[in-house]
Structures are given as C-alpha cells and as structure tokens.
Amino acid sequence: QAKLAGRNRYHVFDAEQDRHMRGQHESLERIRRALKHNEFTLYFQPKVNMRNGTVIGVEALIRWQHPERGLLPPAAFLPLIEDHPLAVDLGKWVIEHALGQIERWHDAGLHMPVSVNIGARQLQQADFVDHLRGVLAAHPQVKAGDLEMEVLETSALEDMAQASQVIDACRKIGVMFSLDDFGTGYSSLTYLKRLPVTHLKIDQSFVCDMLDDPDYLSILDGVLGLANAFGRQVVAEGVETVEHGAILLQLGCDLAQGYGIARPMPAGDFAAWMAAWRPDPAWSDLPLVERA
Ligand code: C2E
Ligand code: MG
Ligand code: MG
Ligand code: MG
C-alpha cells in the first residue's frame, strides 16, 4: 500500500519502480512455471563421521536446472522469493521430494537420513506441522526420525517462541532439527537451551578461519564444550582441506560436511560415492595443533 501511495505522489520514480516491479513479477512467474514444469532438483551432500567413517546422512540442497541458464545454485533464485508465498510452495516441494528420495533409497536397500533446509517464512506457516504430518503419512516406509530440518540460527531467533513451538511439535512426531550456520546469529546460551534441536551446524566461516586465526580455534573449542554440556551434536560445515578435518578431530568434532569430503551430487551418484568413500587417513595422522 505504501508503494502505491508513493507511486501516485512521486512521478519521477514511476518508470524505474514500474520496471523493477515488472522484473520482479516476471521472475516470480518464471519460478512458478519452473515449479510446475519440474525444473527444480535436489543435490545431496554427505555428512560423515570422520573418526569411524560412517555416513550419518545427507543434506538436500536445491538446484534449478534452468533450460537456458544451466544449473543454478539457490543464491540465484531463493532471495527473489524469500518473502513470497512461493517460498512456502517451494519449501513443500523440497520436503516432499526429500521424503520421496529417502523412500527410493530405502527400496534400494540403503538407509539414509536426509536433512532439508527450512526458510524463515516456511517455519512460520500455521500449517507447517500439519503438512509435515501429511507428507510423512503419504510415505509410510519413511521413519520420521530419518527426516531432519535445518533451520538458520537467524530465522529461529526471529521469533523464538514460535520457532521453539514448531520445533517442539515436530520433535513430538519424531522429526529431527538442527540449527544451521550456527555462530552467525548471536544466540545467547539461554536461547540455545530453549531450542529443542538435536544438532548444531557450525558455520563454515569458523572452519575456514581457524587455520589463520587461533581465536577461532578457541571459539570452536567453546562451542563444542557448550554443545556437549547441552547434549547437542555438532556438525562442522565447510571442511575443505585435510587440515580442517585433522584439527576438527583433534578438537573432538567428529561430524563434518564439506567439499573435502564430497561436493553436493545428484541422487543417482550417491550410491557409487558411498561405496568408494573412505575416511582420509591423514585426518588422524597430522601432528597436534598449537592451541590458543
Ligand atoms: P547451507 O544450508 O549452509 O548449505 C551449505 C552450503 O555450503 C551449500 O551451498 C553447499 O554446497 C556449500 N558447501 C558445502 N561444503 C562446502 C565447502 O567445503 N566449502 C564451501 N565454500 N561451501 C560448501 P548451496 O547449495 O549453494 O546452498 C546455499 C544455501 O542455500 C544453503 O546453505 C541454504 O541456506 C540455502 N538452501 C539450499 N537449499 C535450500 C532449500 O531447499 N530450501 C531453503 N530454504 N534453503 C536452501
Ligand atoms: Mg543447511
Ligand atoms: Mg550451513
Ligand atoms: Mg549457509
């Protein structure tokens, strides 16, 4: 409404604003069509235990197989719909397809938990838990505990009371929850205690910086201690190098995800990757790091 009022009053801005709004409208239409024509796809990136070599699950990451522009990462289209109901539709599509994939793997004899990323708007939907219940009921072979929701620390903090209520309701039906990009949202210890999540995913920036700055080692050490005290498991994101893996293991962080383990891949590549994968022996062979 504010925009319309402004439009009548400030004629100078008319053309530009009009073009902007039309551009936005076109993008939305294009995304809506992509959803209808099945142009979205999920890639899967393994989460592993670096100590004992188990693959603990995979994270589903959305991609747009654009007919002209090729494979697009989420950063190329999710921001366009962030505050639009389409984000909720796309979010539902992701959950449904993740469950479908768990089921296909199950039918192929592979038990593989899948985590999906949940946007802030999606989490705030009144029918979020009902939809989840419905999709789970439609996939009776899938155990609720094999589905995990990754919620950005920042979205959970937007409306703590609401978020923790939804997380609680999902936990009651057995669905797992983790806080994504942990460390970027300034959650206080009290908040962390109130959010009934099972896992914390340490943001990749901490892992990336710990080699250059010993302060980050101390931060990681602190977060691991805290997570331990609260009974939360920690997954390190962005493990790109052998050093990253080795240091995390030395700090007692066994669970990790990153290009150094595997890049996100199409579902069809996963079984072959899994059959070939071994933990890197160098993760346990590197000399101990100097602690800050
Ligand atoms: P995220 O949930 O924190 O996912 C991790 C991102 O880091 C992924 O980027 C992944 O490809 C990338 N990554 C993994 N290992 C490494 C590494 O070793 N180094 C570096 N530099 N990056 C690594 P991607 O797939 O582009 O996704 C970006 C973000 O988009 C995700 O961050 C998540 O917040 C969001 N996203 C992805 N899929 C969905 C979705 O289906 N729904 C929603 N709402 N958000 C999604
Ligand atoms: Mg994530
Ligand atoms: Mg993350
Ligand atoms: Mg991220």
Coordinates of C-alpha atoms and ligand atoms in Angstrom, one line a residue:
Q1 CA 0.0 0.0 0.0
A2 CA 2.9 2.3 0.9
K3 CA 4.3 1.6 -2.6
L4 CA 1.1 2.5 -4.4
A5 CA 0.7 5.8 -2.4
G6 CA 4.3 6.7 -3.2
R7 CA 3.7 5.9 -6.8
N8 CA 0.9 8.5 -7.1
R9 CA 2.9 11.1 -5.3
Y10 CA 6.4 10.8 -6.8
H11 CA 6.1 10.6 -10.5
V12 CA 9.8 10.8 -11.0
F13 CA 10.2 7.3 -9.6
D14 CA 7.4 5.9 -11.6
A15 CA 9.3 4.4 -14.6
E16 CA 12.1 2.9 -12.5
Q17 CA 9.8 1.4 -9.9
D18 CA 7.5 0.1 -12.6
R19 CA 10.4 -1.6 -14.3
H20 CA 11.6 -3.1 -11.0
M21 CA 8.1 -4.4 -10.1
R22 CA 7.6 -5.8 -13.6
G23 CA 11.0 -7.5 -13.4
Q24 CA 10.1 -9.0 -10.1
H25 CA 6.8 -10.1 -11.3
E26 CA 8.5 -11.9 -14.3
S27 CA 11.0 -13.7 -12.0
L28 CA 8.2 -14.9 -9.8
E29 CA 6.2 -16.1 -12.8
R30 CA 9.3 -17.9 -14.1
I31 CA 9.9 -19.6 -10.8
R32 CA 6.2 -20.6 -10.6
R33 CA 6.5 -22.1 -14.0
A34 CA 9.7 -23.9 -13.1
L35 CA 8.0 -25.5 -10.1
K36 CA 5.1 -26.6 -12.4
H37 CA 7.5 -28.0 -15.0
N38 CA 9.7 -29.8 -12.6
E39 CA 12.8 -27.8 -13.3
F40 CA 14.0 -27.9 -9.7
T41 CA 16.1 -30.8 -8.4
L42 CA 17.8 -31.8 -5.2
Y43 CA 21.5 -32.4 -4.8
F44 CA 22.8 -34.3 -1.9
Q45 CA 25.9 -33.7 0.2
P46 CA 27.1 -36.3 2.7
K47 CA 27.6 -35.7 6.4
V48 CA 30.1 -38.1 7.8
N49 CA 31.7 -39.2 11.0
M50 CA 35.4 -38.6 10.2
R51 CA 36.5 -40.8 13.1
N52 CA 34.7 -44.1 12.3
G53 CA 33.9 -43.5 8.6
T54 CA 30.1 -43.8 8.8
V55 CA 27.9 -41.6 6.6
I56 CA 25.4 -40.2 9.0
G57 CA 23.1 -38.6 6.4
V58 CA 22.9 -36.3 3.5
E59 CA 21.8 -32.7 3.2
A60 CA 19.4 -31.9 0.4
L61 CA 20.4 -28.7 -1.5
I62 CA 18.1 -27.3 -4.1
R63 CA 19.2 -26.5 -7.6
W64 CA 17.3 -25.1 -10.6
Q65 CA 18.0 -26.9 -13.9
H66 CA 17.3 -23.9 -16.0
P67 CA 16.7 -24.8 -19.7
E68 CA 18.8 -21.8 -20.9
R69 CA 21.0 -20.8 -18.0
G70 CA 22.1 -24.2 -16.8
L71 CA 22.3 -25.5 -13.2
L72 CA 21.6 -22.6 -10.9
P73 CA 22.5 -22.5 -7.1
P74 CA 20.0 -21.4 -4.5
A75 CA 21.6 -18.0 -4.2
A76 CA 20.5 -17.3 -7.8
F77 CA 16.7 -17.7 -7.1
L78 CA 15.9 -18.1 -3.4
P79 CA 16.5 -14.5 -2.5
L80 CA 13.9 -13.5 -5.2
I81 CA 11.1 -15.3 -3.4
E82 CA 12.3 -15.1 0.2
D83 CA 9.2 -13.1 1.4
H84 CA 6.8 -14.5 -1.1
P85 CA 4.3 -17.4 -0.7
L86 CA 6.2 -19.1 -3.5
A87 CA 8.9 -19.8 -1.0
V88 CA 6.5 -21.8 1.0
D89 CA 5.4 -23.8 -2.1
L90 CA 9.0 -24.5 -3.0
G91 CA 9.7 -25.5 0.6
K92 CA 6.9 -28.0 0.5
W93 CA 8.2 -29.4 -2.8
V94 CA 11.6 -29.9 -1.1
I95 CA 10.2 -31.8 1.8
E96 CA 8.1 -34.0 -0.4
H97 CA 11.0 -34.8 -2.7
A98 CA 13.3 -35.4 0.2
L99 CA 10.9 -38.0 1.6
G100 CA 10.5 -39.5 -1.9
Q101 CA 14.3 -39.9 -2.1
I102 CA 14.5 -41.5 1.4
E103 CA 11.9 -43.9 0.2
R104 CA 13.7 -44.7 -3.1
W105 CA 17.0 -45.3 -1.3
H106 CA 15.1 -47.4 1.2
D107 CA 13.7 -49.5 -1.6
A108 CA 17.2 -49.9 -3.0
G109 CA 18.3 -51.2 0.4
L110 CA 20.0 -48.0 1.5
H111 CA 19.1 -46.4 4.8
M112 CA 19.9 -42.8 4.5
P113 CA 18.6 -39.9 6.7
V114 CA 18.1 -36.7 4.7
S115 CA 18.1 -33.1 6.0
V116 CA 16.3 -30.2 4.3
N117 CA 16.7 -26.5 4.8
I118 CA 13.7 -24.6 6.0
G119 CA 13.2 -20.9 5.3
A120 CA 12.0 -18.5 8.0
R121 CA 8.6 -17.9 6.2
Q122 CA 8.1 -21.6 5.9
L123 CA 8.7 -22.2 9.6
Q124 CA 6.1 -19.5 10.4
Q125 CA 3.3 -21.2 8.4
A126 CA 0.4 -22.2 10.6
D127 CA 0.1 -25.5 8.6
F128 CA 3.8 -26.4 8.7
V129 CA 3.4 -29.3 11.1
D130 CA 0.2 -30.5 9.5
H131 CA 1.8 -30.5 6.1
L132 CA 4.7 -32.5 7.5
R133 CA 2.4 -35.0 9.1
G134 CA 0.5 -35.4 5.8
V135 CA 3.7 -36.0 3.8
L136 CA 5.0 -38.5 6.3
A137 CA 1.7 -40.3 6.2
A138 CA 2.0 -40.5 2.4
H139 CA 5.4 -42.2 2.8
P140 CA 4.7 -44.9 5.4
Q141 CA 8.1 -46.6 4.8
V142 CA 9.9 -43.5 5.9
K143 CA 10.6 -43.1 9.6
A144 CA 10.1 -39.5 10.8
G145 CA 13.5 -39.8 12.5
D146 CA 15.2 -40.0 9.1
L147 CA 14.0 -36.5 8.2
E148 CA 15.9 -33.6 9.7
M149 CA 15.1 -29.9 9.3
E150 CA 17.9 -27.4 9.2
V151 CA 16.8 -24.0 10.4
L152 CA 19.1 -21.0 10.2
E153 CA 20.0 -19.8 13.6
T154 CA 19.0 -16.3 12.4
S155 CA 15.5 -17.5 11.4
A156 CA 15.0 -19.3 14.7
L157 CA 15.8 -16.1 16.5
E158 CA 13.3 -14.0 14.5
D159 CA 10.5 -15.4 16.6
M160 CA 11.9 -17.6 19.3
A161 CA 8.7 -18.5 20.9
Q162 CA 7.0 -19.5 17.7
A163 CA 10.1 -21.3 16.4
S164 CA 10.6 -23.4 19.5
Q165 CA 6.9 -24.3 19.5
V166 CA 7.1 -25.6 15.9
I167 CA 10.3 -27.4 16.6
D168 CA 8.7 -29.0 19.7
A169 CA 5.7 -30.1 17.7
C170 CA 7.9 -31.6 15.0
R171 CA 10.1 -33.3 17.6
K172 CA 7.0 -34.9 19.1
I173 CA 6.2 -36.6 15.8
G174 CA 9.9 -37.7 15.6
V175 CA 11.4 -35.3 13.1
M176 CA 14.9 -34.1 13.9
F177 CA 16.0 -30.5 13.9
S178 CA 19.4 -28.7 13.6
L179 CA 20.5 -25.1 13.9
D180 CA 22.2 -24.2 10.6
D181 CA 25.1 -21.7 10.2
F182 CA 25.5 -21.8 14.0
G183 CA 27.6 -18.9 15.3
T184 CA 26.4 -16.3 12.9
G185 CA 23.3 -15.4 14.8
Y186 CA 24.5 -14.3 18.2
S187 CA 22.2 -16.7 20.1
S188 CA 22.6 -16.5 23.8
L189 CA 23.1 -19.5 25.9
T190 CA 19.6 -19.3 27.2
Y191 CA 18.2 -19.4 23.6
L192 CA 20.3 -22.4 22.8
K193 CA 18.9 -24.2 25.8
R194 CA 15.3 -23.3 24.9
L195 CA 15.5 -24.5 21.3
P196 CA 14.9 -28.3 21.2
V197 CA 17.3 -29.0 18.4
T198 CA 19.5 -32.1 18.3
H199 CA 22.3 -30.8 16.2
L200 CA 24.3 -27.6 15.7
K201 CA 25.9 -27.0 12.4
I202 CA 28.9 -24.8 12.9
D203 CA 29.1 -22.2 10.1
Q204 CA 31.7 -22.8 7.5
S205 CA 33.3 -19.4 8.2
F206 CA 34.6 -20.6 11.5
V207 CA 36.1 -23.7 10.0
C208 CA 37.6 -21.6 7.2
D209 CA 39.2 -19.1 9.5
M210 CA 40.5 -21.4 12.2
L211 CA 43.7 -22.1 10.3
D212 CA 44.7 -18.4 10.2
D213 CA 43.4 -17.2 13.5
P214 CA 43.8 -19.1 16.7
D215 CA 40.9 -17.2 18.2
Y216 CA 38.6 -19.2 16.0
L217 CA 40.1 -22.4 17.4
S218 CA 39.1 -21.2 20.9
I219 CA 35.6 -20.3 19.7
L220 CA 35.2 -23.7 18.2
D221 CA 36.5 -25.3 21.3
G222 CA 34.0 -23.3 23.3
V223 CA 31.1 -24.1 21.1
L224 CA 32.0 -27.8 21.3
G225 CA 32.1 -27.7 25.1
L226 CA 28.8 -25.9 25.2
A227 CA 27.1 -28.3 22.8
N228 CA 28.4 -31.1 24.8
A229 CA 27.0 -29.6 28.0
F230 CA 23.6 -29.2 26.4
G231 CA 23.7 -32.7 24.8
R232 CA 23.7 -31.3 21.2
Q233 CA 25.7 -32.9 18.5
V234 CA 28.0 -30.7 16.4
V235 CA 28.5 -30.9 12.6
A236 CA 31.2 -28.8 11.1
E237 CA 30.4 -27.3 7.7
G238 CA 32.9 -26.3 5.1
V239 CA 35.6 -28.9 5.6
E240 CA 37.6 -28.3 2.5
T241 CA 41.1 -29.5 3.4
V242 CA 42.9 -32.3 5.2
E243 CA 44.0 -29.8 7.8
H244 CA 40.4 -28.8 8.5
G245 CA 39.5 -32.4 9.1
A246 CA 42.5 -33.1 11.3
I247 CA 42.0 -30.1 13.5
L248 CA 38.3 -30.7 14.0
L249 CA 39.0 -34.3 15.0
Q250 CA 41.6 -33.1 17.5
L251 CA 39.1 -30.7 18.9
G252 CA 36.7 -33.6 19.4
C253 CA 34.4 -32.7 16.5
D254 CA 33.8 -35.9 14.6
L255 CA 30.9 -35.0 12.4
A256 CA 31.6 -33.0 9.2
Q257 CA 30.5 -31.9 5.8
G258 CA 32.4 -30.2 3.1
Y259 CA 34.0 -30.2 -0.4
G260 CA 37.0 -32.0 1.2
I261 CA 34.7 -35.0 1.8
A262 CA 32.3 -34.6 -1.1
R263 CA 30.6 -32.0 -3.2
P264 CA 26.8 -31.9 -3.4
M265 CA 25.8 -34.5 -6.0
P266 CA 22.7 -35.8 -7.9
A267 CA 20.9 -38.6 -6.1
G268 CA 21.9 -41.0 -8.8
D269 CA 25.7 -40.6 -8.0
F270 CA 25.3 -41.2 -4.3
A271 CA 25.5 -45.0 -4.0
A272 CA 28.7 -45.1 -6.1
W273 CA 30.3 -42.3 -4.0
M274 CA 29.3 -44.1 -0.8
A275 CA 30.8 -47.4 -1.9
A276 CA 34.1 -45.8 -2.8
W277 CA 34.4 -43.4 0.2
R278 CA 36.9 -44.0 3.0
P279 CA 37.9 -41.5 5.8
D280 CA 41.2 -39.8 4.9
P281 CA 43.9 -41.5 7.0
A282 CA 45.7 -38.1 7.1
W283 CA 42.9 -36.8 9.3
S284 CA 44.3 -38.8 12.2
D285 CA 48.0 -38.6 11.2
L286 CA 48.6 -34.9 11.2
P287 CA 50.6 -33.6 14.3
L288 CA 48.7 -31.9 17.1
V289 CA 47.8 -28.2 16.6
E290 CA 49.1 -25.5 18.9
R291 CA 46.1 -24.4 21.0
A292 CA 45.5 -20.8 21.5
Ligands
C2E1 P1 23.6 -24.3 3.9 O1 22.4 -25.0 4.4 O2 24.5 -23.8 5.0 O3 24.3 -25.3 3.0 C1 25.7 -25.4 2.8 C2 26.2 -24.7 1.6 O4 27.6 -24.7 1.6 C3 25.7 -25.3 0.3 O5 25.7 -24.3 -0.7 C4 26.9 -26.2 0.0 O6 27.0 -26.5 -1.4 C5 28.1 -25.3 0.4 N1 29.2 -26.1 0.8 C6 29.3 -27.4 1.2 N2 30.6 -27.7 1.5 C7 31.3 -26.6 1.3 C8 32.7 -26.3 1.4 O7 33.5 -27.2 1.8 N3 33.1 -25.1 1.1 C9 32.3 -24.1 0.7 N4 32.7 -22.9 0.4 N5 30.9 -24.3 0.5 C10 30.5 -25.6 0.9 P2 24.4 -24.2 -1.7 O8 23.9 -25.5 -2.1 O9 24.7 -23.1 -2.7 O10 23.3 -23.6 -0.7 C11 23.5 -22.3 -0.1 C12 22.4 -22.1 1.0 O11 21.1 -22.0 0.3 C13 22.3 -23.2 2.0 O12 23.3 -23.1 3.0 C14 20.9 -23.0 2.5 O13 20.9 -22.0 3.5 C15 20.2 -22.5 1.3 N6 19.4 -23.6 0.7 C16 19.8 -24.6 -0.1 N7 18.8 -25.4 -0.4 C17 17.7 -24.9 0.1 C18 16.4 -25.3 0.2 O14 15.9 -26.4 -0.4 N8 15.5 -24.5 0.9 C19 15.9 -23.4 1.5 N9 15.0 -22.7 2.2 N10 17.2 -23.0 1.5 C20 18.1 -23.8 0.8
MG2 MG 21.9 -26.4 5.6
MG3 MG 25.0 -24.0 6.8
MG4 MG 24.9 -21.4 4.8

